[in-house]
């Protein structure tokens, strides 16, 4: 089994209508979604250099919805 560690220093969400008070919920939901995606979808060995240049669709209205969109974009960039 291959194990890897992902460390994200910063997530820049410029221009999103998300209040500062929602950031802890977003952070927790993003961690949960990324963990689930990487645990359930195998990482291909060809994914040595992530290519994360994904445009987000119209942002979801909730921190959890937005976190799911961000996690999906990150996962797709890493597993291409």
N, CA, C and O atoms as CSV, one atom per row, in Angstrom:
chain,resi,resn,atom,element,x,y,z
A,1,UNK,N,N,0.845,-1.178,0.000
A,1,UNK,CA,C,0.000,0.000,0.000
A,1,UNK,C,C,0.891,1.242,0.000
A,1,UNK,O,O,1.824,1.354,0.795
A,2,UNK,N,N,0.591,2.152,-0.889
A,2,UNK,CA,C,1.318,3.412,-0.960
A,2,UNK,C,C,0.655,4.423,-0.047
A,2,UNK,O,O,-0.566,4.584,-0.056
A,3,UNK,N,N,1.473,5.104,0.743
A,3,UNK,CA,C,0.953,6.149,1.615
A,3,UNK,C,C,1.570,7.469,1.196
A,3,UNK,O,O,2.711,7.511,0.735
A,4,UNK,N,N,0.831,8.525,1.353
A,4,UNK,CA,C,1.351,9.854,1.072
A,4,UNK,C,C,0.731,10.839,2.036
A,4,UNK,O,O,-0.306,10.579,2.647
A,5,UNK,N,N,1.382,11.959,2.153
A,5,UNK,CA,C,0.940,13.004,3.078
A,5,UNK,C,C,0.740,14.282,2.275
A,5,UNK,O,O,1.632,14.705,1.540
A,6,UNK,N,N,-0.408,14.884,2.415
A,6,UNK,CA,C,-0.701,16.143,1.737
A,6,UNK,C,C,-0.742,17.238,2.787
A,6,UNK,O,O,-1.449,17.130,3.789
A,7,UNK,N,N,0.016,18.281,2.549
A,7,UNK,CA,C,0.015,19.430,3.452
A,7,UNK,C,C,-0.302,20.672,2.631
A,7,UNK,O,O,0.426,21.009,1.697
A,8,UNK,N,N,-1.371,21.338,2.974
A,8,UNK,CA,C,-1.774,22.542,2.259
A,8,UNK,C,C,-1.541,23.713,3.194
A,8,UNK,O,O,-2.170,23.816,4.247
A,9,UNK,N,N,-0.630,24.594,2.802
A,9,UNK,CA,C,-0.320,25.764,3.627
A,9,UNK,C,C,-1.401,26.826,3.549
A,9,UNK,O,O,-1.829,27.372,4.566
A,10,UNK,N,N,-1.840,27.112,2.326
A,10,UNK,CA,C,-2.789,28.203,2.121
A,10,UNK,C,C,-3.816,27.811,1.065
A,10,UNK,O,O,-3.506,27.143,0.078
A,11,UNK,N,N,-5.010,28.236,1.298
A,11,UNK,CA,C,-6.061,28.163,0.284
A,11,UNK,C,C,-6.548,29.584,0.104
A,11,UNK,O,O,-7.062,30.195,1.042
A,12,UNK,N,N,-6.389,30.110,-1.092
A,12,UNK,CA,C,-6.789,31.486,-1.376
A,12,UNK,C,C,-8.140,31.445,-2.077
A,12,UNK,O,O,-8.281,30.868,-3.156
A,13,UNK,N,N,-9.112,32.057,-1.452
A,13,UNK,CA,C,-10.469,32.110,-1.993
A,13,UNK,C,C,-10.808,33.573,-2.215
A,13,UNK,O,O,-11.471,34.201,-1.390
A,14,UNK,N,N,-10.359,34.094,-3.309
A,14,UNK,CA,C,-10.515,35.509,-3.600
A,14,UNK,C,C,-11.865,35.784,-4.233
A,14,UNK,O,O,-12.228,35.185,-5.245
A,15,UNK,N,N,-12.597,36.691,-3.629
A,15,UNK,CA,C,-13.850,37.141,-4.221
A,15,UNK,C,C,-15.063,36.277,-3.924
A,15,UNK,O,O,-16.121,36.475,-4.522
A,16,UNK,N,N,-14.931,35.331,-3.019
A,16,UNK,CA,C,-16.082,34.489,-2.713
A,16,UNK,C,C,-16.914,35.111,-1.600
A,16,UNK,O,O,-16.371,35.680,-0.654
A,17,UNK,N,N,-18.213,35.002,-1.716
A,17,UNK,CA,C,-19.089,35.569,-0.692
A,17,UNK,C,C,-19.165,34.655,0.531
A,17,UNK,O,O,-20.195,34.037,0.797
A,18,UNK,N,N,-18.069,34.582,1.259
A,18,UNK,CA,C,-17.994,33.707,2.421
A,18,UNK,C,C,-17.523,34.522,3.614
A,18,UNK,O,O,-16.423,35.074,3.580
A,19,UNK,N,N,-18.318,34.612,4.657
A,19,UNK,CA,C,-17.907,35.404,5.815
A,19,UNK,C,C,-16.742,34.749,6.556
A,19,UNK,O,O,-16.582,33.528,6.541
A,20,UNK,N,N,-15.947,35.573,7.192
A,20,UNK,CA,C,-14.789,35.083,7.940
A,20,UNK,C,C,-15.203,34.052,8.988
A,20,UNK,O,O,-14.452,33.121,9.276
A,21,UNK,N,N,-16.373,34.214,9.545
A,21,UNK,CA,C,-16.863,33.290,10.578
A,21,UNK,C,C,-17.102,31.873,10.040
A,21,UNK,O,O,-17.196,30.928,10.823
A,22,UNK,N,N,-17.200,31.716,8.717
A,22,UNK,CA,C,-17.446,30.409,8.112
A,22,UNK,C,C,-16.152,29.647,7.820
A,22,UNK,O,O,-16.202,28.484,7.420
A,23,UNK,N,N,-15.007,30.279,8.011
A,23,UNK,CA,C,-13.732,29.640,7.667
A,23,UNK,C,C,-13.456,28.362,8.455
A,23,UNK,O,O,-13.008,27.386,7.853
A,24,UNK,N,N,-13.697,28.310,9.769
A,24,UNK,CA,C,-13.455,27.041,10.471
A,24,UNK,C,C,-14.289,25.880,9.917
A,24,UNK,O,O,-13.793,24.759,9.795
A,25,UNK,N,N,-15.547,26.149,9.586
A,25,UNK,CA,C,-16.401,25.105,9.006
A,25,UNK,C,C,-15.873,24.678,7.642
A,25,UNK,O,O,-15.857,23.489,7.324
A,26,UNK,N,N,-15.443,25.644,6.836
A,26,UNK,CA,C,-14.874,25.348,5.521
A,26,UNK,C,C,-13.619,24.495,5.669
A,26,UNK,O,O,-13.458,23.501,4.962
A,27,UNK,N,N,-12.736,24.873,6.577
A,27,UNK,CA,C,-11.479,24.145,6.798
A,27,UNK,C,C,-11.760,22.692,7.189
A,27,UNK,O,O,-11.160,21.771,6.635
A,28,UNK,N,N,-12.658,22.490,8.127
A,28,UNK,CA,C,-13.001,21.143,8.581
A,28,UNK,C,C,-13.620,20.316,7.459
A,28,UNK,O,O,-13.264,19.153,7.270
A,29,UNK,N,N,-14.546,20.917,6.719
A,29,UNK,CA,C,-15.202,20.205,5.620
A,29,UNK,C,C,-14.221,19.878,4.506
A,29,UNK,O,O,-14.310,18.808,3.904
A,30,UNK,N,N,-13.288,20.777,4.220
A,30,UNK,CA,C,-12.285,20.531,3.182
A,30,UNK,C,C,-11.405,19.350,3.578
A,30,UNK,O,O,-11.119,18.480,2.755
A,31,UNK,N,N,-10.982,19.322,4.824
A,31,UNK,CA,C,-10.175,18.203,5.317
A,31,UNK,C,C,-10.932,16.890,5.185
A,31,UNK,O,O,-10.378,15.889,4.732
A,32,UNK,N,N,-12.195,16.899,5.580
A,32,UNK,CA,C,-13.018,15.693,5.508
A,32,UNK,C,C,-13.192,15.215,4.074
A,32,UNK,O,O,-13.037,14.027,3.791
A,33,UNK,N,N,-13.514,16.136,3.166
A,33,UNK,CA,C,-13.730,15.759,1.758
A,33,UNK,C,C,-12.450,15.249,1.115
A,33,UNK,O,O,-12.481,14.250,0.397
A,34,UNK,N,N,-11.327,15.914,1.356
A,34,UNK,CA,C,-10.063,15.456,0.766
A,34,UNK,C,C,-9.688,14.074,1.294
A,34,UNK,O,O,-9.265,13.207,0.529
A,35,UNK,N,N,-9.842,13.875,2.580
A,35,UNK,CA,C,-9.535,12.575,3.171
A,35,UNK,C,C,-10.378,11.482,2.536
A,35,UNK,O,O,-9.863,10.417,2.193
A,36,UNK,N,N,-11.666,11.740,2.377
A,36,UNK,CA,C,-12.566,10.761,1.773
A,36,UNK,C,C,-12.189,10.474,0.327
A,36,UNK,O,O,-12.127,9.314,-0.081
A,37,UNK,N,N,-11.937,11.521,-0.451
A,37,UNK,CA,C,-11.589,11.330,-1.867
A,37,UNK,C,C,-10.306,10.532,-2.032
A,37,UNK,O,O,-10.254,9.605,-2.840
A,38,UNK,N,N,-9.270,10.880,-1.275
A,38,UNK,CA,C,-8.005,10.167,-1.419
A,38,UNK,C,C,-8.079,8.750,-0.859
A,38,UNK,O,O,-7.353,7.868,-1.318
A,39,UNK,N,N,-8.938,8.520,0.120
A,39,UNK,CA,C,-9.081,7.176,0.691
A,39,UNK,C,C,-9.866,6.250,-0.223
A,39,UNK,O,O,-9.656,5.037,-0.203
A,40,UNK,N,N,-10.770,6.806,-1.027
A,40,UNK,CA,C,-11.646,5.967,-1.849
A,40,UNK,C,C,-11.225,5.876,-3.309
A,40,UNK,O,O,-11.724,5.016,-4.034
A,41,UNK,N,N,-10.327,6.733,-3.754
A,41,UNK,CA,C,-9.873,6.706,-5.154
A,41,UNK,C,C,-8.356,6.612,-5.163
A,41,UNK,O,O,-7.667,7.509,-4.678
A,42,UNK,N,N,-7.845,5.532,-5.712
A,42,UNK,CA,C,-6.409,5.276,-5.703
A,42,UNK,C,C,-5.640,6.368,-6.445
A,42,UNK,O,O,-6.100,6.898,-7.457
A,43,UNK,N,N,-4.481,6.685,-5.925
A,43,UNK,CA,C,-3.581,7.646,-6.555
A,43,UNK,C,C,-2.709,6.896,-7.544
A,43,UNK,O,O,-2.053,5.918,-7.182
A,44,UNK,N,N,-2.698,7.341,-8.773
A,44,UNK,CA,C,-1.873,6.693,-9.784
A,44,UNK,C,C,-0.427,7.147,-9.628
A,44,UNK,O,O,-0.173,8.303,-9.287
A,45,UNK,N,N,0.503,6.265,-9.870
A,45,UNK,CA,C,1.920,6.609,-9.712
A,45,UNK,C,C,2.344,7.686,-10.705
A,45,UNK,O,O,3.363,8.343,-10.494
A,46,UNK,N,N,1.596,7.879,-11.771
A,46,UNK,CA,C,1.932,8.909,-12.748
A,46,UNK,C,C,1.668,10.308,-12.217
A,46,UNK,O,O,2.084,11.291,-12.831
A,47,UNK,N,N,0.995,10.409,-11.105
A,47,UNK,CA,C,0.630,11.720,-10.555
A,47,UNK,C,C,1.739,12.268,-9.665
A,47,UNK,O,O,1.499,12.602,-8.505
A,48,UNK,N,N,2.941,12.358,-10.202
A,48,UNK,CA,C,4.073,12.843,-9.424
A,48,UNK,C,C,4.137,14.359,-9.375
A,48,UNK,O,O,4.679,14.928,-8.427
A,49,UNK,N,N,3.598,15.005,-10.371
A,49,UNK,CA,C,3.597,16.465,-10.418
A,49,UNK,C,C,2.168,16.936,-10.586
A,49,UNK,O,O,1.629,16.916,-11.692
A,50,UNK,N,N,1.553,17.358,-9.500
A,50,UNK,CA,C,0.152,17.791,-9.588
A,50,UNK,C,C,-0.029,18.963,-10.549
A,50,UNK,O,O,0.826,19.842,-10.651
A,51,UNK,N,N,-1.129,18.953,-11.231
A,51,UNK,CA,C,-1.476,20.033,-12.145
A,51,UNK,C,C,-2.826,20.583,-11.719
A,51,UNK,O,O,-3.863,20.200,-12.260
A,52,UNK,N,N,-2.804,21.473,-10.758
A,52,UNK,CA,C,-4.061,21.995,-10.247
A,52,UNK,C,C,-4.296,23.382,-10.828
A,52,UNK,O,O,-3.847,24.391,-10.284
A,53,UNK,N,N,-4.993,23.403,-11.920
A,53,UNK,CA,C,-5.344,24.658,-12.565
A,53,UNK,C,C,-6.800,24.555,-12.992
A,53,UNK,O,O,-7.142,24.763,-14.156
A,54,UNK,N,N,-7.618,24.240,-12.058
A,54,UNK,CA,C,-9.030,23.992,-12.322
A,54,UNK,C,C,-9.845,25.224,-12.009
A,54,UNK,O,O,-9.682,25.833,-10.951
A,55,UNK,N,N,-10.715,25.591,-12.916
A,55,UNK,CA,C,-11.640,26.693,-12.647
A,55,UNK,C,C,-12.827,26.133,-11.902
A,55,UNK,O,O,-13.393,25.102,-12.265
A,56,UNK,N,N,-13.182,26.828,-10.868
A,56,UNK,CA,C,-14.306,26.399,-10.070
A,56,UNK,C,C,-15.608,26.832,-10.742
A,56,UNK,O,O,-15.673,27.907,-11.338
A,57,UNK,N,N,-16.641,25.999,-10.647
A,57,UNK,CA,C,-17.958,26.448,-11.106
A,57,UNK,C,C,-18.474,27.512,-10.137
A,57,UNK,O,O,-17.785,27.873,-9.183
A,58,UNK,N,N,-19.647,27.996,-10.374
A,58,UNK,CA,C,-20.238,28.957,-9.453
A,58,UNK,C,C,-20.194,28.366,-8.061
A,58,UNK,O,O,-20.666,27.249,-7.849
A,59,UNK,N,N,-19.634,29.097,-7.105
A,59,UNK,CA,C,-19.454,28.526,-5.773
A,59,UNK,C,C,-20.766,28.125,-5.114
A,59,UNK,O,O,-21.798,28.778,-5.267
A,60,UNK,N,N,-20.683,27.033,-4.383
A,60,UNK,CA,C,-21.834,26.573,-3.606
A,60,UNK,C,C,-22.125,27.593,-2.519
A,60,UNK,O,O,-21.238,28.345,-2.114
A,61,UNK,N,N,-23.338,27.620,-2.056
A,61,UNK,CA,C,-23.747,28.627,-1.092
A,61,UNK,C,C,-23.330,28.371,0.339
A,61,UNK,O,O,-23.446,29.264,1.178
A,62,UNK,N,N,-22.845,27.169,0.645
A,62,UNK,CA,C,-22.488,26.849,2.024
A,62,UNK,C,C,-21.004,26.517,2.110
A,62,UNK,O,O,-20.401,26.138,1.106
A,63,UNK,N,N,-20.406,26.652,3.287
A,63,UNK,CA,C,-19.000,26.262,3.433
A,63,UNK,C,C,-18.766,24.788,3.088
A,63,UNK,O,O,-17.745,24.453,2.487
A,64,UNK,N,N,-19.696,23.909,3.459
A,64,UNK,CA,C,-19.532,22.487,3.143
A,64,UNK,C,C,-19.608,22.236,1.641
A,64,UNK,O,O,-18.844,21.433,1.104
A,65,UNK,N,N,-20.521,22.915,0.967
A,65,UNK,CA,C,-20.624,22.773,-0.485
A,65,UNK,C,C,-19.384,23.291,-1.186
A,65,UNK,O,O,-18.888,22.666,-2.123
A,66,UNK,N,N,-18.885,24.424,-0.739
A,66,UNK,CA,C,-17.668,24.998,-1.311
A,66,UNK,C,C,-16.479,24.081,-1.050
A,66,UNK,O,O,-15.647,23.873,-1.933
A,67,UNK,N,N,-16.398,23.535,0.154
A,67,UNK,CA,C,-15.304,22.616,0.487
A,67,UNK,C,C,-15.323,21.395,-0.421
A,67,UNK,O,O,-14.270,20.922,-0.847
A,68,UNK,N,N,-16.506,20.886,-0.716
A,68,UNK,CA,C,-16.619,19.731,-1.613
A,68,UNK,C,C,-16.107,20.084,-3.007
A,68,UNK,O,O,-15.433,19.271,-3.640
A,69,UNK,N,N,-16.419,21.282,-3.491
A,69,UNK,CA,C,-15.945,21.704,-4.812
A,69,UNK,C,C,-14.422,21.858,-4.823
A,69,UNK,O,O,-13.765,21.432,-5.772
A,70,UNK,N,N,-13.864,22.459,-3.784
A,70,UNK,CA,C,-12.413,22.641,-3.699
A,70,UNK,C,C,-11.719,21.287,-3.616
A,70,UNK,O,O,-10.736,21.047,-4.317
A,71,UNK,N,N,-12.226,20.403,-2.764
A,71,UNK,CA,C,-11.621,19.079,-2.609
A,71,UNK,C,C,-11.636,18.306,-3.920
A,71,UNK,O,O,-10.657,17.645,-4.264
A,72,UNK,N,N,-12.735,18.387,-4.647
A,72,UNK,CA,C,-12.834,17.699,-5.933
A,72,UNK,C,C,-11.814,18.254,-6.924
A,72,UNK,O,O,-11.173,17.487,-7.642
A,73,UNK,N,N,-11.657,19.571,-6.973
A,73,UNK,CA,C,-10.682,20.187,-7.878
A,73,UNK,C,C,-9.259,19.773,-7.518
A,73,UNK,O,O,-8.466,19.459,-8.406
A,74,UNK,N,N,-8.929,19.766,-6.238
A,74,UNK,CA,C,-7.596,19.361,-5.804
A,74,UNK,C,C,-7.358,17.893,-6.143
A,74,UNK,O,O,-6.307,17.539,-6.676
A,75,UNK,N,N,-8.321,17.051,-5.840
A,75,UNK,CA,C,-8.189,15.630,-6.108
A,75,UNK,C,C,-8.012,15.357,-7.603
A,75,UNK,O,O,-7.166,14.552,-7.991
A,76,UNK,N,N,-8.791,16.010,-8.423
A,76,UNK,CA,C,-8.672,15.826,-9.875
A,76,UNK,C,C,-7.310,16.289,-10.373
A,76,UNK,O,O,-6.726,15.657,-11.253
A,77,UNK,N,N,-6.797,17.386,-9.818
A,77,UNK,CA,C,-5.488,17.869,-10.229
A,77,UNK,C,C,-4.368,16.927,-9.865
A,77,UNK,O,O,-3.393,16.805,-10.606
A,78,UNK,N,N,-4.493,16.263,-8.741
A,78,UNK,CA,C,-3.445,15.358,-8.283
A,78,UNK,C,C,-3.546,13.993,-8.942
A,78,UNK,O,O,-2.522,13.338,-9.135
A,79,UNK,N,N,-4.721,13.551,-9.289
A,79,UNK,CA,C,-4.891,12.192,-9.822
A,79,UNK,C,C,-4.977,12.134,-11.338
A,79,UNK,O,O,-5.292,11.080,-11.890
A,80,UNK,N,N,-4.712,13.210,-12.012
A,80,UNK,CA,C,-4.739,13.170,-13.492
A,80,UNK,C,C,-3.646,12.317,-14.031
A,80,UNK,O,O,-3.520,12.171,-15.246
